[in-house]
Amino acid sequence: MSHHRFQAHWYGALLGGLGMLCSLGASAEDLPHKSMRLWLDPASASLRGELELSPAPASGEVALLAGLEITLDEHDGQHRIIHWQGQLSPAAQQRGLRLEEAGSFLPANAGWYPSLLDAPFSLSLTLELPPEQRGVASGSLVSDDSDADATREHYQHPRSDSIEVAAGPWQLREHTVGDVRLRTLFPSALDDAFADTYLHHAANHLSLFEARLGDYPFASFTIAATPAPVGLAFPGFTLLGERVIPLPFIPHTSLAHELMHAWWGTGVRLERGAGNWSEALTTYLADYHLDELRGDTYDTRSRWLTDLATLPAAGERPLIAFRGDRDPAARLIGYQHGAMVLHMLRQRIGDDAFDRALRELADTHMFHSAGWDDLQAAFEAAAGTSLDDFFSAWLRQPGRPRIVLEDVQRTPRDDRWRLEVTLRQEADGATWPLKLPLVIATRDAEVHRSISLEAPRKRIRIDLAERPLALQIDPHLDVLRELDAPPATLRALLLAGDVEVLAASPGSESLALQLLGQRPGVAHQHDATPLTLLVGLSDDVHDWLDERAVSVPPEVGQRSAARMWHHPERPLVILSADSPRGLGQLAAALRHQGQHSYVVQDADGATLDNGRWPRERSLVWRFDD
């Protein structure tokens, strides 16, 4: 390749990029600047880079991965210039790096480039690849071009603290929404089948989110495929697994979630050591908001509360302790629990104040870090009142309260009626500032009240014009609380500390152990009611259940090739299929089907039916007449 020609492209991109930095809202602060040129050759797992830091300290040790070496390190008093090159060793794969023809990923601060600066910096990055490859990098795509020798792409970021790069044998499709370039980078087969779908949904999500939050903070958004089964957000792009992209729900759900991270997580970044608020906010503003538009919010909140009910006591922790763990129990806290906290906050301060706070947070902290304290300050400013009681309890106390309704009485008083109710919250000694919706049914109407419950126990008195017939607390599940009788779901298997494995068929035990990552028959150390996993071929499982008079719900009794369910009345999860292949397909689906009580599949692993057992309505009182 021609090094001289590459320099011409790089300097042109740098001059054009300076204007782009300003248009993207770069702050007036005097940041160090990193100008990087990076050549990747995935076929040989080799790279070459040139980095200029200005201003930069004359000293500072440069640590690179094994196989990479510094070829130039100069300092002229104002600029430090470092050149490096080499081939990534197989050991680099253990640090999450990939540099190969099928797909490459170079994560932040992983030793593939000289980091040197811990402080934020402005970034100009030029990436050059073989002509059959395309790439994506942190920040906004300023320009790109290609010829017979190479593909070149130029990126800018006004205030960054990391650099990520990905590449692959991708086909490019793009669409423009306003000033934002939307791109897909997929392998040919995925490009033909799914690229237009992803661009269409990305455009819709982008317009929706900008209307609520203000301008998207980058000039481009790229959806790139990767061999790894992931969904990851980075500044200006997302990586989705090649096996994830074909899943029919991803454009409607996960894509929106990753795009929302451009505001929360990669735009407004997390303050180190201050907790991860971005997953809760992203879940609520992307996943939940789309459910709002579809009218599915009750089902969403019911699913979240049901999921949280499966948490073992050992998995409980305060929301502020969530750091972005991959542990399933921790994720329930950071995502579902956190999103419900934000839902209650919105109910408390109102939609207008809630959205004003979001815009203010984005405007004042874009490309800077923020912690939960900054979120609290933004919501307090928008609401015009202190929210310390709310944030102190819901961020720092583990668990959720259980609401108890008792001692309900009605009394005629002249031409009116008095309703008296005692409400209690049970939470292992903690108390929570609760706003409980109360709905009272009379012969001709419903009466709605909001009840404050900030003590362990409170007696409520309400005067009514008509005789009350029934009442219900929190009928729409707007309050983060423990459900009284949550339906049993498959997620319990993913979270259980101890599981006893029963193999109904020869060879099925190994599948169960692989699924659980543990040995069978372990001691039940944590769970008061240990969970049993029964795995086997259909006839063997049928015989086992029949011998013990264990009923089979009609939802899974229908003729099918495979089915798994959490028994509605027993601590028993069952995986049953007509073939070993069917059992494997069930096990592979478990991670995505944990919210359900049962799943029924055909011989190819396609879902025929799924759902949750009916949930008993709690916190309901009906008078006899």
Coordinates of C-alpha atoms in Angstrom, one line a residue:
M1 CA 0.0 0.0 0.0
S2 CA 1.2 3.6 -0.6
H3 CA 2.1 5.3 2.6
H4 CA 2.2 8.7 0.9
R5 CA -1.3 8.4 -0.4
F6 CA -2.5 7.3 3.1
Q7 CA -1.0 10.4 4.6
A8 CA -2.9 12.7 2.2
H9 CA -6.2 11.1 3.1
W10 CA -5.3 11.3 6.8
Y11 CA -4.4 15.0 6.8
G12 CA -7.5 15.9 4.8
A13 CA -9.7 14.0 7.2
L14 CA -8.0 15.7 10.2
L15 CA -8.7 19.2 8.8
G16 CA -12.3 18.3 8.1
G17 CA -12.6 16.5 11.4
L18 CA -11.7 19.6 13.4
G19 CA -14.9 21.2 12.3
M20 CA -16.8 18.0 13.1
L21 CA -15.4 18.0 16.7
C22 CA -17.0 21.4 17.2
S23 CA -20.3 20.4 15.6
L24 CA -20.6 17.4 17.9
G25 CA -20.5 19.6 20.9
A26 CA -16.9 19.5 22.0
S27 CA -16.4 21.4 25.2
A28 CA -14.2 24.5 25.4
E29 CA -11.9 22.7 27.8
D30 CA -8.3 22.3 26.6
L31 CA -8.0 18.5 26.1
P32 CA -5.0 16.6 25.0
H33 CA -5.4 15.4 21.5
K34 CA -4.7 11.9 20.1
S35 CA -4.2 11.5 16.3
M36 CA -4.0 7.9 15.4
R37 CA -3.4 6.1 12.1
L38 CA -4.0 2.3 12.2
W39 CA -3.4 -0.3 9.6
L40 CA -5.0 -3.7 10.1
D41 CA -4.2 -6.9 8.2
P42 CA -6.6 -9.5 9.6
A43 CA -5.2 -12.3 7.4
S44 CA -1.9 -12.2 9.2
A45 CA -3.3 -11.0 12.6
S46 CA -0.9 -8.0 12.3
L47 CA -1.3 -4.3 12.8
R48 CA 0.7 -1.1 12.4
G49 CA 0.0 2.2 14.1
E50 CA 1.1 5.8 14.4
L51 CA 0.1 7.9 17.3
E52 CA 0.7 11.6 17.9
L53 CA -0.1 13.1 21.4
S54 CA -0.3 16.8 21.8
P55 CA 0.6 18.0 24.3
A56 CA 2.0 15.0 26.0
P57 CA 4.5 14.2 28.7
A58 CA 8.0 13.4 27.6
S59 CA 8.0 10.3 29.9
G60 CA 5.6 7.5 30.5
E61 CA 6.0 3.8 30.0
V62 CA 4.4 2.3 26.9
A63 CA 3.0 -1.2 27.5
L64 CA 1.9 -3.2 24.6
L65 CA 0.8 -6.8 24.1
A66 CA 3.3 -9.5 23.4
G67 CA 4.1 -9.6 19.7
L68 CA 3.8 -5.8 19.3
E69 CA 6.9 -3.6 19.5
I70 CA 7.6 0.2 19.5
T71 CA 9.5 1.2 16.3
L72 CA 9.6 5.0 17.0
D73 CA 9.1 7.1 20.2
E74 CA 10.0 10.8 19.8
H75 CA 9.2 13.9 21.8
D76 CA 9.9 17.5 20.6
G77 CA 8.6 19.3 23.7
Q78 CA 5.0 19.7 22.4
H79 CA 4.2 16.4 20.7
R80 CA 5.0 12.8 21.3
I81 CA 5.0 10.5 18.3
I82 CA 4.9 6.7 18.7
H83 CA 5.0 4.1 16.0
W84 CA 4.4 0.4 16.7
Q85 CA 3.7 -2.8 14.8
G86 CA 3.5 -6.5 15.1
Q87 CA 1.4 -9.6 15.2
L88 CA -1.1 -10.5 17.9
S89 CA -0.3 -13.7 19.6
P90 CA -2.8 -16.4 20.4
A91 CA -2.7 -15.3 24.0
A92 CA -4.3 -12.0 23.0
Q93 CA -7.5 -13.9 22.4
Q94 CA -7.8 -14.5 26.1
R95 CA -8.0 -10.7 26.6
G96 CA -11.0 -10.5 24.3
L97 CA -9.0 -9.4 21.2
R98 CA -9.7 -10.8 17.8
L99 CA -7.8 -9.9 14.6
E100 CA -8.7 -12.4 11.9
E101 CA -10.4 -12.4 8.5
A102 CA -13.8 -13.7 9.9
G103 CA -14.0 -10.7 12.2
S104 CA -11.8 -8.5 14.4
F105 CA -12.4 -6.7 17.6
L106 CA -9.8 -4.5 19.4
P107 CA -11.3 -3.4 22.8
A108 CA -10.4 -0.4 24.8
N109 CA -7.2 -0.4 27.0
A110 CA -6.3 -3.9 26.0
G111 CA -2.7 -3.3 25.1
W112 CA -3.0 -3.1 21.3
Y113 CA -2.2 0.6 21.3
P114 CA -0.2 2.9 23.6
S115 CA -2.8 4.4 26.0
L116 CA -0.5 6.7 28.1
L117 CA -3.3 9.1 29.0
D118 CA -5.7 8.3 31.8
A119 CA -7.4 11.7 31.3
P120 CA -10.0 12.3 28.6
F121 CA -8.7 13.4 25.2
S122 CA -10.1 14.4 21.8
L123 CA -9.5 11.8 19.1
S124 CA -8.9 11.7 15.4
L125 CA -8.5 8.2 14.1
T126 CA -7.9 6.9 10.6
L127 CA -8.4 3.2 9.9
E128 CA -7.0 1.4 6.9
L129 CA -8.0 -2.1 5.9
P130 CA -7.6 -4.5 3.0
P131 CA -10.2 -3.7 0.3
E132 CA -12.3 -6.8 1.1
Q133 CA -12.7 -5.6 4.7
R134 CA -14.6 -2.8 6.3
G135 CA -14.3 -1.4 9.8
V136 CA -15.8 0.8 12.5
A137 CA -14.3 2.7 15.4
S138 CA -15.1 4.8 18.4
G139 CA -16.8 8.2 17.6
S140 CA -18.3 9.7 14.5
L141 CA -17.5 8.6 10.9
V142 CA -16.3 11.8 9.2
S143 CA -15.4 10.3 5.8
D144 CA -14.6 7.1 4.1
D145 CA -13.3 6.0 0.7
S146 CA -11.9 2.9 -0.9
D147 CA -10.0 1.8 -4.0
A148 CA -8.3 -1.4 -5.3
D149 CA -5.7 -1.2 -2.5
A150 CA -7.5 -0.4 0.7
T151 CA -10.6 0.8 2.5
R152 CA -10.0 4.0 4.6
E153 CA -12.3 5.4 7.3
H154 CA -11.8 8.5 9.4
Y155 CA -13.4 9.0 12.8
Q156 CA -13.6 11.8 15.3
H157 CA -14.6 12.1 18.9
P158 CA -14.6 15.4 20.9
R159 CA -14.0 13.9 24.3
S160 CA -13.1 10.2 24.8
D161 CA -11.3 8.0 27.3
S162 CA -11.0 4.9 25.2
I163 CA -10.6 3.6 21.6
E164 CA -12.4 0.5 20.2
V165 CA -12.1 -0.8 16.7
A166 CA -13.9 -3.7 14.9
A167 CA -13.6 -5.0 11.4
G168 CA -14.9 -7.8 9.2
P169 CA -15.7 -9.1 5.7
W170 CA -18.7 -6.9 5.6
Q171 CA -21.1 -5.5 3.1
L172 CA -22.1 -1.9 3.6
R173 CA -25.6 -0.5 3.5
E174 CA -26.6 2.9 4.8
H175 CA -29.4 5.3 5.2
T176 CA -29.4 9.0 6.3
V177 CA -31.8 10.4 9.0
G178 CA -31.3 14.1 9.2
D179 CA -27.6 14.6 9.6
V180 CA -26.9 11.1 10.9
R181 CA -25.5 8.3 8.8
L182 CA -27.0 4.9 9.7
R183 CA -25.0 2.0 8.5
T184 CA -25.1 -1.8 8.6
L185 CA -21.9 -3.9 8.2
F186 CA -23.0 -7.5 7.8
P187 CA -21.6 -10.6 6.0
S188 CA -23.2 -11.1 2.6
A189 CA -25.8 -13.6 3.8
L190 CA -27.0 -11.5 6.7
D191 CA -26.7 -8.3 4.5
D192 CA -29.2 -9.7 1.9
A193 CA -31.6 -11.0 4.5
F194 CA -31.6 -8.4 7.3
A195 CA -29.7 -5.1 6.5
D196 CA -32.7 -3.2 5.2
T197 CA -34.8 -4.4 8.2
Y198 CA -32.2 -3.1 10.7
L199 CA -31.8 0.2 8.9
H200 CA -35.6 0.7 8.8
H201 CA -36.0 0.1 12.6
A202 CA -32.8 2.0 13.5
A203 CA -34.2 5.0 11.6
N204 CA -37.6 4.8 13.5
H205 CA -35.9 4.4 16.8
L206 CA -33.5 7.3 16.2
S207 CA -36.4 9.7 15.3
L208 CA -38.3 8.6 18.3
F209 CA -35.4 9.0 20.7
E210 CA -34.3 12.4 19.3
A211 CA -37.8 13.7 19.7
R212 CA -37.6 13.0 23.4
L213 CA -34.0 13.5 24.3
G214 CA -32.5 15.9 21.8
D215 CA -30.0 15.3 19.1
Y216 CA -28.2 12.0 18.7
P217 CA -24.7 12.8 20.0
F218 CA -22.7 11.3 17.1
A219 CA -22.7 11.8 13.3
S220 CA -23.1 8.1 12.6
F221 CA -24.5 5.0 14.0
T222 CA -23.2 1.6 12.7
I223 CA -24.7 -1.8 13.3
A224 CA -21.9 -4.3 12.8
A225 CA -21.9 -8.1 12.9
T226 CA -19.4 -10.1 15.0
P227 CA -18.8 -13.8 15.3
A228 CA -19.2 -13.6 19.1
P229 CA -22.8 -14.0 20.4
V230 CA -23.0 -10.5 22.0
G231 CA -24.9 -7.3 21.9
L232 CA -22.5 -4.5 22.9
A233 CA -22.7 -0.7 22.6
F234 CA -19.7 1.6 21.9
P235 CA -19.5 5.3 20.9
G236 CA -21.2 5.5 17.5
F237 CA -21.7 1.8 16.9
T238 CA -23.0 -1.5 18.2
L239 CA -21.7 -5.0 17.7
L240 CA -24.4 -7.7 17.4
G241 CA -23.6 -11.4 17.1
E242 CA -24.0 -13.1 13.7
R243 CA -26.4 -15.6 15.4
V244 CA -28.2 -12.8 17.2
I245 CA -29.0 -10.7 14.2
P246 CA -31.5 -13.2 12.6
L247 CA -33.6 -13.4 15.8
P248 CA -36.9 -11.8 14.9
F249 CA -37.2 -9.7 18.1
I250 CA -33.8 -8.1 18.0
P251 CA -34.6 -5.2 15.6
H252 CA -37.6 -4.3 17.9
T253 CA -35.9 -4.6 21.2
S254 CA -32.1 -5.0 21.5
L255 CA -31.3 -2.7 18.6
A256 CA -33.3 0.1 20.3
H257 CA -31.5 -0.7 23.6
E258 CA -28.0 -0.4 22.0
L259 CA -28.9 2.8 20.2
M260 CA -30.2 4.4 23.4
H261 CA -26.8 3.7 25.0
A262 CA -25.5 6.5 22.7
W263 CA -27.1 8.9 25.1
W264 CA -26.6 6.9 28.3
G265 CA -23.3 4.9 28.8
T266 CA -21.3 5.9 25.7
G267 CA -22.5 9.5 25.5
V268 CA -23.0 10.4 29.1
R269 CA -20.5 8.0 30.6
L270 CA -20.5 6.3 34.0
E271 CA -18.5 7.8 36.8
R272 CA -16.0 5.3 38.1
G273 CA -17.0 3.7 41.3
A274 CA -20.4 5.4 41.4
G275 CA -22.6 2.6 40.2
N276 CA -24.0 1.7 36.8
W277 CA -27.2 3.7 36.2
S278 CA -27.1 3.5 32.4
E279 CA -28.7 0.0 32.1
A280 CA -31.7 1.0 34.2
L281 CA -32.2 4.2 32.3
T282 CA -31.6 2.6 28.9
T283 CA -34.0 -0.2 29.7
Y284 CA -36.7 2.2 30.8
L285 CA -36.3 4.7 27.9
A286 CA -35.8 2.2 25.1
D287 CA -37.3 -1.2 25.9
Y288 CA -40.1 0.0 28.1
H289 CA -40.9 3.1 26.0
L290 CA -41.4 0.9 22.9
D291 CA -43.7 -1.3 25.0
E292 CA -45.6 1.9 26.0
L293 CA -46.2 2.7 22.3
R294 CA -47.5 -0.9 21.8
G295 CA -49.7 -0.7 24.9
D296 CA -47.8 -3.6 26.6
T297 CA -46.6 -1.9 29.7
Y298 CA -48.6 -3.9 32.2
D299 CA -47.2 -7.1 30.9
T300 CA -43.7 -5.6 31.0
R301 CA -44.0 -4.6 34.6
S302 CA -45.6 -7.9 35.5
R303 CA -42.7 -9.7 33.8
W304 CA -40.1 -7.6 35.6
L305 CA -41.7 -8.2 39.0
T306 CA -42.0 -11.9 38.3
D307 CA -38.4 -12.1 37.3
L308 CA -37.3 -10.3 40.5
A309 CA -39.4 -12.7 42.6
T310 CA -37.0 -15.5 41.5
L311 CA -34.0 -13.8 43.0
P312 CA -32.5 -15.9 45.8
A313 CA -31.8 -14.0 49.0
A314 CA -28.1 -14.3 48.4
G315 CA -28.5 -12.4 45.1
E316 CA -30.1 -9.3 46.6
R317 CA -28.0 -6.1 46.6
P318 CA -28.6 -2.4 46.6
L319 CA -29.1 -0.8 43.1
I320 CA -26.1 1.5 43.6
A321 CA -23.9 -1.6 44.0
F322 CA -24.6 -2.7 40.4
R323 CA -21.6 -2.3 38.2
G324 CA -22.6 -4.0 35.0
D325 CA -22.0 -7.6 36.0
R326 CA -22.8 -10.5 33.7
D327 CA -24.1 -12.4 36.6
P328 CA -27.9 -13.1 35.9
A329 CA -28.9 -12.1 39.4
A330 CA -27.0 -8.8 39.3
R331 CA -28.4 -8.0 35.9
L332 CA -32.0 -8.3 37.3
I333 CA -31.1 -5.7 39.8
G334 CA -29.4 -3.4 37.3
Y335 CA -31.9 -3.7 34.6
Q336 CA -35.4 -4.6 35.8
H337 CA -35.2 -3.4 39.4
G338 CA -33.5 -0.2 38.2
A339 CA -36.1 0.4 35.5
M340 CA -38.9 0.0 38.0
V341 CA -37.3 2.5 40.3
L342 CA -37.2 5.0 37.4
H343 CA -40.9 4.2 36.6
M344 CA -41.9 5.1 40.2
L345 CA -39.8 8.3 40.0
R346 CA -41.6 9.3 36.8
Q347 CA -45.0 8.6 38.5
R348 CA -43.9 10.8 41.4
I349 CA -42.6 13.9 39.6
G350 CA -44.7 13.6 36.4
D351 CA -43.9 13.1 32.7
D352 CA -42.9 16.7 31.9
A353 CA -40.4 17.0 34.8
F354 CA -39.0 13.6 34.1
D355 CA -38.3 14.4 30.5
R356 CA -36.9 17.8 31.3
A357 CA -34.4 16.2 33.6
L358 CA -33.3 13.7 31.0
R359 CA -32.6 16.5 28.5
E360 CA -30.8 18.6 31.0
L361 CA -28.7 15.6 32.0
A362 CA -27.8 14.9 28.4
D363 CA -27.0 18.6 27.7
T364 CA -24.8 19.2 30.7
H365 CA -23.0 15.8 30.9
M366 CA -22.6 14.7 27.3
F367 CA -19.2 13.1 26.8
H368 CA -18.6 13.6 30.5
S369 CA -19.2 11.1 33.4
A370 CA -22.1 11.1 35.7
G371 CA -23.1 9.2 38.8
W372 CA -26.4 8.5 40.6
D373 CA -25.9 11.8 42.5
D374 CA -25.9 13.7 39.2
L375 CA -29.1 12.0 38.1
Q376 CA -30.7 12.9 41.5
A377 CA -29.7 16.5 41.1
A378 CA -31.2 16.7 37.6
F379 CA -34.5 15.2 38.6
E380 CA -34.7 17.4 41.7
A381 CA -34.0 20.5 39.6
A382 CA -36.7 19.6 37.1
A383 CA -39.2 18.6 39.9
G384 CA -38.4 21.7 42.1
T385 CA -38.3 19.6 45.2
S386 CA -35.9 17.3 47.2
L387 CA -36.0 13.6 46.3
D388 CA -33.5 12.5 48.9
D389 CA -36.0 10.2 50.6
F390 CA -36.7 8.4 47.3
F391 CA -33.1 8.0 46.1
S392 CA -31.7 7.2 49.6
A393 CA -34.1 4.3 50.0
W394 CA -34.3 2.9 46.4
L395 CA -30.6 3.2 45.7
R396 CA -29.1 2.0 49.0
Q397 CA -31.5 -0.5 50.4
P398 CA -31.4 -4.1 49.0
G399 CA -34.6 -5.9 48.2
R400 CA -38.2 -4.8 47.7
P401 CA -41.0 -4.4 50.2
R402 CA -44.0 -6.7 50.4
I403 CA -47.3 -4.9 50.8
V404 CA -49.9 -6.4 53.1
L405 CA -53.6 -5.4 53.1
E406 CA -55.5 -6.2 56.3
D407 CA -58.4 -5.2 58.6
V408 CA -60.6 -3.7 55.9
Q409 CA -63.9 -2.2 57.2
R410 CA -66.7 -0.1 55.8
T411 CA -69.1 1.8 57.9
P412 CA -72.2 3.8 56.9
R413 CA -72.1 7.4 58.2
D414 CA -75.3 9.3 57.6
D415 CA -75.6 9.4 53.8
R416 CA -72.0 8.5 53.2
W417 CA -69.6 5.6 53.8
R418 CA -66.3 5.4 55.5
L419 CA -63.7 2.8 54.3
E420 CA -60.9 1.9 56.7
V421 CA -57.8 -0.1 55.6
T422 CA -54.6 -1.0 57.3
L423 CA -51.5 -1.2 55.0
R424 CA -48.2 -2.7 56.0
Q425 CA -44.9 -3.0 54.3
E426 CA -42.6 -5.9 55.2
A427 CA -39.0 -5.5 54.2
D428 CA -36.6 -7.0 56.8
G429 CA -36.6 -3.9 59.0
A430 CA -36.3 -1.4 56.1
T431 CA -38.9 1.1 55.2
W432 CA -39.6 2.5 51.7
P433 CA -41.2 5.8 50.6
L434 CA -44.2 4.3 48.8
K435 CA -46.9 6.0 46.8
L436 CA -49.6 3.2 46.5
P437 CA -52.4 3.6 43.9
L438 CA -55.7 2.5 45.5
V439 CA -58.8 1.8 43.4
I440 CA -62.2 1.5 45.1
A441 CA -65.2 0.0 43.2
T442 CA -68.7 1.2 43.9
R443 CA -71.9 0.4 42.1
D444 CA -71.6 3.1 39.5
A445 CA -67.9 4.1 39.4
E446 CA -64.3 3.6 40.5
V447 CA -62.7 6.0 43.0
H448 CA -58.9 6.4 42.6
R449 CA -56.6 7.6 45.4
S450 CA -52.8 7.7 45.9
I451 CA -51.8 6.6 49.4
S452 CA -48.4 7.5 50.9
L453 CA -46.9 4.7 53.0
E454 CA -43.6 5.7 54.6
A455 CA -43.9 3.8 57.8
P456 CA -44.1 0.1 58.5
R457 CA -47.8 0.4 59.2
K458 CA -50.6 2.9 58.4
R459 CA -54.3 3.0 58.9
I460 CA -56.2 4.7 56.0
R461 CA -59.6 6.3 56.3
I462 CA -61.5 7.4 53.2
D463 CA -65.0 8.9 53.0
L464 CA -67.1 7.9 50.0
A465 CA -70.4 9.0 48.6
E466 CA -71.4 5.4 47.7
R467 CA -71.0 2.1 49.4
P468 CA -67.6 0.5 48.5
L469 CA -67.9 -3.0 47.0
A470 CA -64.2 -3.9 46.5
L471 CA -60.8 -2.3 46.6
Q472 CA -57.4 -3.1 45.1
I473 CA -53.9 -1.8 45.9
D474 CA -51.6 -1.1 43.0
P475 CA -53.8 -2.8 40.4
H476 CA -51.5 -2.0 37.4
L477 CA -48.2 -3.0 39.1
D478 CA -46.7 0.5 39.2
V479 CA -44.9 -0.1 42.4
L480 CA -41.6 -2.0 42.8
R481 CA -42.6 -4.7 45.3
E482 CA -42.5 -8.4 46.1
L483 CA -45.5 -10.2 44.5
D484 CA -47.5 -12.4 46.9
A485 CA -48.0 -15.3 44.5
P486 CA -45.7 -14.9 41.5
P487 CA -46.0 -17.6 38.8
A488 CA -43.1 -20.1 38.7
T489 CA -40.8 -19.4 35.7
L490 CA -37.8 -21.0 34.1
R491 CA -35.6 -18.2 35.3
A492 CA -35.5 -19.8 38.7
L493 CA -33.3 -22.5 37.1
L494 CA -30.9 -19.8 35.9
L495 CA -30.7 -18.2 39.4
A496 CA -30.9 -21.1 41.8
G497 CA -27.9 -21.6 44.1
D498 CA -28.4 -25.3 44.3
V499 CA -30.2 -27.7 41.9
E500 CA -30.6 -31.4 42.1
V501 CA -30.4 -33.1 38.8
L502 CA -32.5 -36.2 37.9
A503 CA -31.7 -37.9 34.6
A504 CA -34.7 -39.8 33.3
S505 CA -32.8 -41.1 30.3
P506 CA -29.2 -42.4 29.8
G507 CA -26.9 -39.6 28.7
S508 CA -29.2 -36.7 29.7
E509 CA -27.3 -36.1 32.8
S510 CA -24.4 -34.6 30.9
L511 CA -26.7 -32.1 29.2
A512 CA -28.1 -31.0 32.6
L513 CA -24.6 -30.6 34.0
Q514 CA -23.5 -28.5 31.0
L515 CA -26.6 -26.4 31.4
L516 CA -26.0 -25.8 35.1
G517 CA -22.2 -26.0 35.3
Q518 CA -22.4 -28.1 38.4
R519 CA -22.5 -31.7 39.7
P520 CA -25.8 -33.4 40.5
G521 CA -27.1 -34.1 44.0
V522 CA -25.3 -31.2 45.6
A523 CA -26.2 -30.2 49.2
H524 CA -28.9 -27.6 49.4
Q525 CA -27.1 -24.8 51.3
H526 CA -29.0 -21.6 50.4
D527 CA -32.5 -22.2 49.1
A528 CA -35.2 -23.1 51.7
T529 CA -37.0 -25.1 49.0
P530 CA -34.3 -26.6 46.7
L531 CA -35.0 -26.9 43.0
T532 CA -35.0 -30.1 41.0
L533 CA -34.2 -30.4 37.3
L534 CA -35.6 -33.4 35.5
V535 CA -34.1 -34.0 32.0
G536 CA -34.8 -36.8 29.6
L537 CA -36.5 -38.1 26.5
S538 CA -40.2 -37.7 26.2
D539 CA -41.3 -41.3 27.1
D540 CA -38.9 -41.6 30.0
V541 CA -40.0 -38.3 31.5
H542 CA -43.6 -39.2 31.0
D543 CA -43.1 -42.5 32.9
W544 CA -41.2 -40.7 35.7
L545 CA -44.0 -38.2 36.2
D546 CA -46.8 -40.8 35.8
E547 CA -45.2 -43.1 38.5
R548 CA -45.2 -40.2 41.0
A549 CA -48.6 -38.9 40.0
V550 CA -47.1 -35.5 38.9
S551 CA -49.6 -33.6 36.8
V552 CA -48.8 -32.2 33.4
P553 CA -50.4 -28.8 32.6
P554 CA -52.4 -28.8 29.3
E555 CA -50.2 -26.1 27.9
V556 CA -47.3 -28.6 27.7
G557 CA -49.4 -31.7 27.3
Q558 CA -50.1 -30.9 23.6
R559 CA -48.2 -33.0 21.0
S560 CA -44.9 -31.4 20.3
A561 CA -41.3 -32.5 19.8
A562 CA -39.9 -30.7 22.9
R563 CA -41.1 -28.8 25.9
M564 CA -39.7 -27.4 29.1
W565 CA -41.7 -26.0 32.1
H566 CA -41.5 -25.0 35.7
H567 CA -44.2 -27.0 37.4
P568 CA -46.8 -24.5 38.8
E569 CA -47.1 -26.3 42.2
R570 CA -43.7 -27.9 42.8
P571 CA -40.0 -26.8 42.8
L572 CA -39.5 -28.9 39.7
V573 CA -38.2 -27.8 36.2
I574 CA -38.6 -30.3 33.4
L575 CA -36.9 -30.6 30.1
S576 CA -38.3 -33.2 27.8
A577 CA -37.9 -33.9 24.1
D578 CA -38.3 -36.7 21.5
S579 CA -34.6 -36.7 20.7
P580 CA -31.2 -35.7 22.2
R581 CA -31.1 -33.0 19.5
G582 CA -34.4 -31.6 20.8
L583 CA -33.0 -31.5 24.4
G584 CA -30.0 -29.6 23.2
Q585 CA -32.2 -27.1 21.4
L586 CA -34.3 -26.6 24.6
A587 CA -31.2 -26.0 26.6
A588 CA -29.9 -23.4 24.1
A589 CA -33.2 -21.6 24.3
L590 CA -33.4 -21.4 28.1
R591 CA -31.4 -18.2 28.4
H592 CA -33.8 -16.3 26.2
Q593 CA -36.9 -18.0 27.6
G594 CA -36.3 -17.5 31.3
Q595 CA -39.3 -15.1 31.7
H596 CA -41.7 -17.9 30.7
S597 CA -43.2 -20.7 32.8
Y598 CA -43.3 -23.0 29.8
V599 CA -41.9 -23.3 26.3
V600 CA -43.0 -25.8 23.6
Q601 CA -40.8 -26.4 20.5
D602 CA -41.0 -28.3 17.2
A603 CA -38.4 -30.7 16.0
D604 CA -36.3 -27.9 14.6
G605 CA -36.2 -25.9 17.8
A606 CA -38.8 -23.3 16.7
T607 CA -41.0 -22.0 19.5
L608 CA -44.6 -23.2 19.1
D609 CA -45.9 -21.7 22.3
N610 CA -44.7 -20.1 25.5
G611 CA -46.2 -18.2 28.4
R612 CA -46.5 -17.7 32.2
W613 CA -48.9 -19.5 34.5
P614 CA -51.8 -17.2 35.6
R615 CA -50.8 -14.9 38.5
E616 CA -53.2 -14.7 41.5
R617 CA -54.4 -11.1 42.0
S618 CA -53.1 -10.0 45.4
L619 CA -53.9 -6.9 47.4
V620 CA -57.6 -7.2 46.5
W621 CA -60.5 -7.1 48.9
R622 CA -64.1 -7.8 48.0
F623 CA -67.0 -7.4 50.4
D624 CA -69.5 -10.2 50.6
D625 CA -72.5 -8.4 49.2

